[in-house]
XYZ file of C-alpha atoms in Angstrom:
266
model
C 79.776 111.916 116.215
C 78.434 108.830 117.436
C 77.045 106.009 115.406
C 73.270 106.114 115.377
C 70.072 104.337 113.660
C 66.992 103.648 115.591
C 64.067 101.815 114.016
C 62.060 105.054 113.131
C 64.832 106.932 111.801
C 65.334 107.539 108.160
C 69.082 107.917 108.296
C 71.743 105.818 109.921
C 75.232 106.688 110.571
C 78.528 104.800 111.026
C 82.164 105.815 112.076
C 84.804 104.426 109.815
C 88.650 104.152 109.850
C 91.559 103.144 108.097
C 94.897 102.120 109.773
C 98.306 100.974 108.304
C 99.476 99.123 111.548
C 102.914 98.495 110.186
C 102.919 94.724 111.471
C 102.526 96.378 114.830
C 106.014 97.893 114.958
C 106.048 101.164 116.472
C 108.554 104.304 116.480
C 110.907 102.576 118.997
C 111.069 99.468 116.494
C 109.284 97.176 118.789
C 106.518 95.096 117.765
C 103.619 95.450 120.127
C 100.167 94.499 119.087
C 98.961 95.753 122.410
C 99.637 99.206 121.551
C 97.533 98.841 118.150
C 94.689 97.284 120.248
C 94.537 100.087 122.389
C 94.579 102.710 119.623
C 91.873 100.688 117.764
C 89.536 100.752 120.946
C 90.119 104.635 121.409
C 89.045 105.113 117.733
C 85.479 103.942 118.534
C 84.962 103.067 114.715
C 81.997 100.407 113.520
C 84.100 99.720 110.510
C 87.883 99.866 110.458
C 90.117 98.945 107.528
C 93.763 97.716 108.489
C 96.591 97.294 106.294
C 100.058 95.397 106.968
C 98.557 92.929 109.343
C 100.038 89.378 110.146
C 96.962 87.269 109.075
C 98.032 83.920 110.581
C 95.376 82.550 112.912
C 95.683 81.620 116.698
C 95.826 83.267 120.156
C 99.606 84.471 120.355
C 99.443 88.166 120.103
C 103.073 88.472 118.779
C 102.513 85.822 115.983
C 98.709 85.785 115.554
C 97.964 89.389 115.357
C 94.725 89.530 113.380
C 92.825 87.168 115.749
C 94.235 89.219 118.875
C 93.377 92.600 117.407
C 89.790 91.274 116.768
C 89.186 89.558 120.098
C 90.680 92.324 122.210
C 88.631 94.958 120.459
C 85.236 92.965 120.205
C 85.074 92.989 116.306
C 84.318 90.411 113.392
C 87.535 90.196 111.467
C 87.440 89.542 107.480
C 90.789 88.713 106.191
C 92.323 89.581 102.868
C 95.906 88.025 102.676
C 98.182 89.349 99.836
C 101.164 87.184 101.025
C 100.793 83.761 101.702
C 104.121 81.953 102.250
C 104.893 79.386 104.834
C 106.768 81.602 106.663
C 104.872 84.996 106.010
C 101.292 85.712 106.082
C 100.406 89.289 105.464
C 97.748 91.585 103.931
C 94.353 93.475 104.576
C 92.086 92.962 107.246
C 88.527 94.731 107.948
C 87.247 94.958 111.549
C 83.487 95.016 111.913
C 81.043 95.690 114.766
C 78.171 95.253 112.265
C 77.079 91.969 110.732
C 78.725 90.891 107.600
C 76.469 89.615 104.968
C 78.801 89.220 101.902
C 82.749 89.181 101.131
C 84.436 89.464 97.795
C 88.503 89.532 97.387
C 89.468 91.580 94.695
C 93.099 90.769 93.028
C 95.098 94.188 92.240
C 98.470 92.536 92.010
C 100.717 93.633 88.926
C 103.595 91.282 87.615
C 106.839 91.621 89.340
C 105.274 94.106 92.001
C 104.500 93.180 95.505
C 101.050 91.638 95.738
C 97.988 93.866 96.158
C 94.437 93.482 96.850
C 91.278 94.801 97.954
C 88.300 93.534 100.264
C 84.703 94.238 99.314
C 81.993 93.476 102.109
C 78.575 94.086 102.389
C 77.587 95.001 105.892
C 74.177 95.365 107.721
C 74.364 98.767 109.544
C 71.471 98.983 112.020
C 69.510 97.176 109.324
C 70.689 99.086 106.232
C 72.970 97.514 103.501
C 76.430 99.072 103.306
C 79.217 98.447 100.889
C 82.791 98.951 102.297
C 85.723 98.499 99.777
C 89.126 98.452 101.753
C 92.762 98.498 100.091
C 96.386 98.983 100.026
C 97.797 100.052 96.859
C 101.478 99.716 95.346
C 104.555 101.906 95.443
C 104.822 103.142 92.128
C 102.704 105.913 90.460
C 101.845 103.760 87.258
C 100.997 100.729 89.507
C 98.540 102.883 91.535
C 97.021 104.178 88.525
C 96.317 100.885 86.869
C 94.982 99.466 90.258
C 92.533 102.274 90.714
C 91.218 101.835 87.329
C 90.743 98.165 87.849
C 89.039 98.631 91.134
C 86.634 101.257 89.698
C 86.064 98.779 86.957
C 85.196 95.983 89.385
C 82.881 98.442 91.355
C 80.900 99.328 87.923
C 81.440 103.240 88.097
C 79.442 105.204 90.337
C 77.967 102.953 93.285
C 74.182 102.202 93.082
C 74.259 101.709 96.950
C 75.720 103.454 99.991
C 79.588 102.837 99.803
C 82.770 103.671 101.600
C 86.025 103.179 100.052
C 89.135 103.522 102.273
C 92.538 102.152 102.811
C 96.366 103.179 102.359
C 96.606 104.511 98.594
C 100.437 105.362 98.973
C 99.729 108.286 96.788
C 102.148 111.095 97.862
C 101.105 113.727 95.036
C 97.588 115.354 95.625
C 97.369 115.850 91.895
C 98.162 112.154 90.902
C 95.756 110.750 88.292
C 94.609 108.135 90.638
C 93.334 110.439 92.987
C 91.565 112.279 90.285
C 89.883 109.247 89.133
C 88.502 108.469 92.561
C 87.531 112.217 92.897
C 85.597 112.009 89.700
C 83.525 108.983 90.868
C 83.176 109.716 94.579
C 83.453 113.616 94.724
C 86.624 115.221 96.311
C 87.222 114.220 99.942
C 89.762 115.629 102.473
C 93.127 114.256 102.831
C 94.363 114.779 106.223
C 98.451 114.252 106.511
C 98.814 110.687 108.245
C 102.514 109.885 107.421
C 104.869 109.577 109.131
C 103.005 109.265 112.465
C 105.839 111.247 114.423
C 105.272 114.550 112.076
C 102.590 113.668 109.484
C 103.037 115.528 105.980
C 101.701 113.101 103.439
C 97.981 112.081 102.919
C 98.646 108.435 102.185
C 95.417 107.163 104.310
C 92.103 108.136 102.576
C 88.372 107.745 102.985
C 85.767 108.507 100.197
C 82.132 107.795 100.376
C 78.892 107.550 98.312
C 76.684 109.632 98.372
C 79.443 112.194 99.195
C 77.386 114.730 101.117
C 77.095 112.088 103.809
C 80.858 112.004 104.665
C 81.972 114.184 107.293
C 84.642 114.822 109.815
C 87.627 113.169 107.998
C 90.442 113.941 110.225
C 93.880 112.059 111.154
C 93.660 110.590 114.855
C 96.619 112.435 116.162
C 97.302 111.270 119.554
C 100.363 110.633 121.717
C 99.576 106.811 121.468
C 98.891 106.825 117.763
C 102.040 108.496 117.051
C 104.053 105.728 118.921
C 102.181 102.569 117.761
C 102.598 102.532 113.810
C 104.489 104.595 111.227
C 100.974 105.801 109.989
C 98.332 107.585 112.062
C 94.615 106.197 111.733
C 92.218 108.356 109.460
C 88.627 108.437 110.668
C 85.205 109.729 109.153
C 81.579 109.816 109.910
C 79.375 108.578 106.949
C 75.573 109.296 107.239
C 73.316 107.472 104.659
C 69.647 106.832 103.865
C 67.815 103.850 104.698
C 66.193 103.900 101.423
C 69.823 103.817 99.703
C 71.059 105.952 96.708
C 68.865 108.517 95.350
C 67.834 108.029 91.807
C 69.664 111.302 90.856
C 73.110 109.841 92.452
C 72.388 106.270 91.089
C 72.171 107.188 87.609
C 74.822 109.856 87.612
C 77.664 108.577 85.358
C 81.587 109.918 85.755
C 83.413 110.425 82.693
C 84.899 107.008 81.387
C 88.268 106.390 82.771
C 90.820 105.563 79.764
C 91.601 101.821 79.614
C 94.655 100.269 80.008
C 96.532 97.616 77.926
C 96.452 94.144 79.364
C 99.041 93.828 82.024
C 100.418 90.607 83.297
C 99.035 89.722 86.692
């Protein structure tokens, strides 16, 4: 489904995608950002969340991966680095074909674990506001559960505006508590297998949206090029929402409260 939204329409649509690019390293263990750029162009997404991106800035594709991918694909890049040592810059990036009106960084790091975070953006999609939240969660179940709770607390429960939440959740188990919390707030969303790219069996890469009924065609982008470019497949979806925003029924619907964690060193 293509993106749409003419001035007379009361609804707008956007194609969204999430893609863990594995620092541009493919199945052959070669780092080739050009392959990633080709996959991104073929996705045709208006909004794309990337994980495991080298976030240094510049014009050398094998070093300055973020700028190279944005420039060759024609997107605006918003960066959310999680690792920022002098020799290692690494994190989340959102590529947008739509104007970006606000950006917020959400720290989801847990003491003695790999730093994690989320990017929250407000976009203007054909003149209509859309909130996009892109993240990459931790490797351990308890870590992911805490991060999901923090993220939902930051969002304030059920969103009051059209919202897309997407990224690499690293959640292997479909019955995991972290996924149940997200389903409770956003509604149940399909989880197509996306990892490993060569023979996908795990639904690590996910997309949710609110209102849920606007989310359609959630699928893994399983093409020969995508299978070779990274260890994850991209996951894509189409989200259609009203120019009037979220209806009153959806806006004031409240999920069951999630149990709160004790304070965790961050």
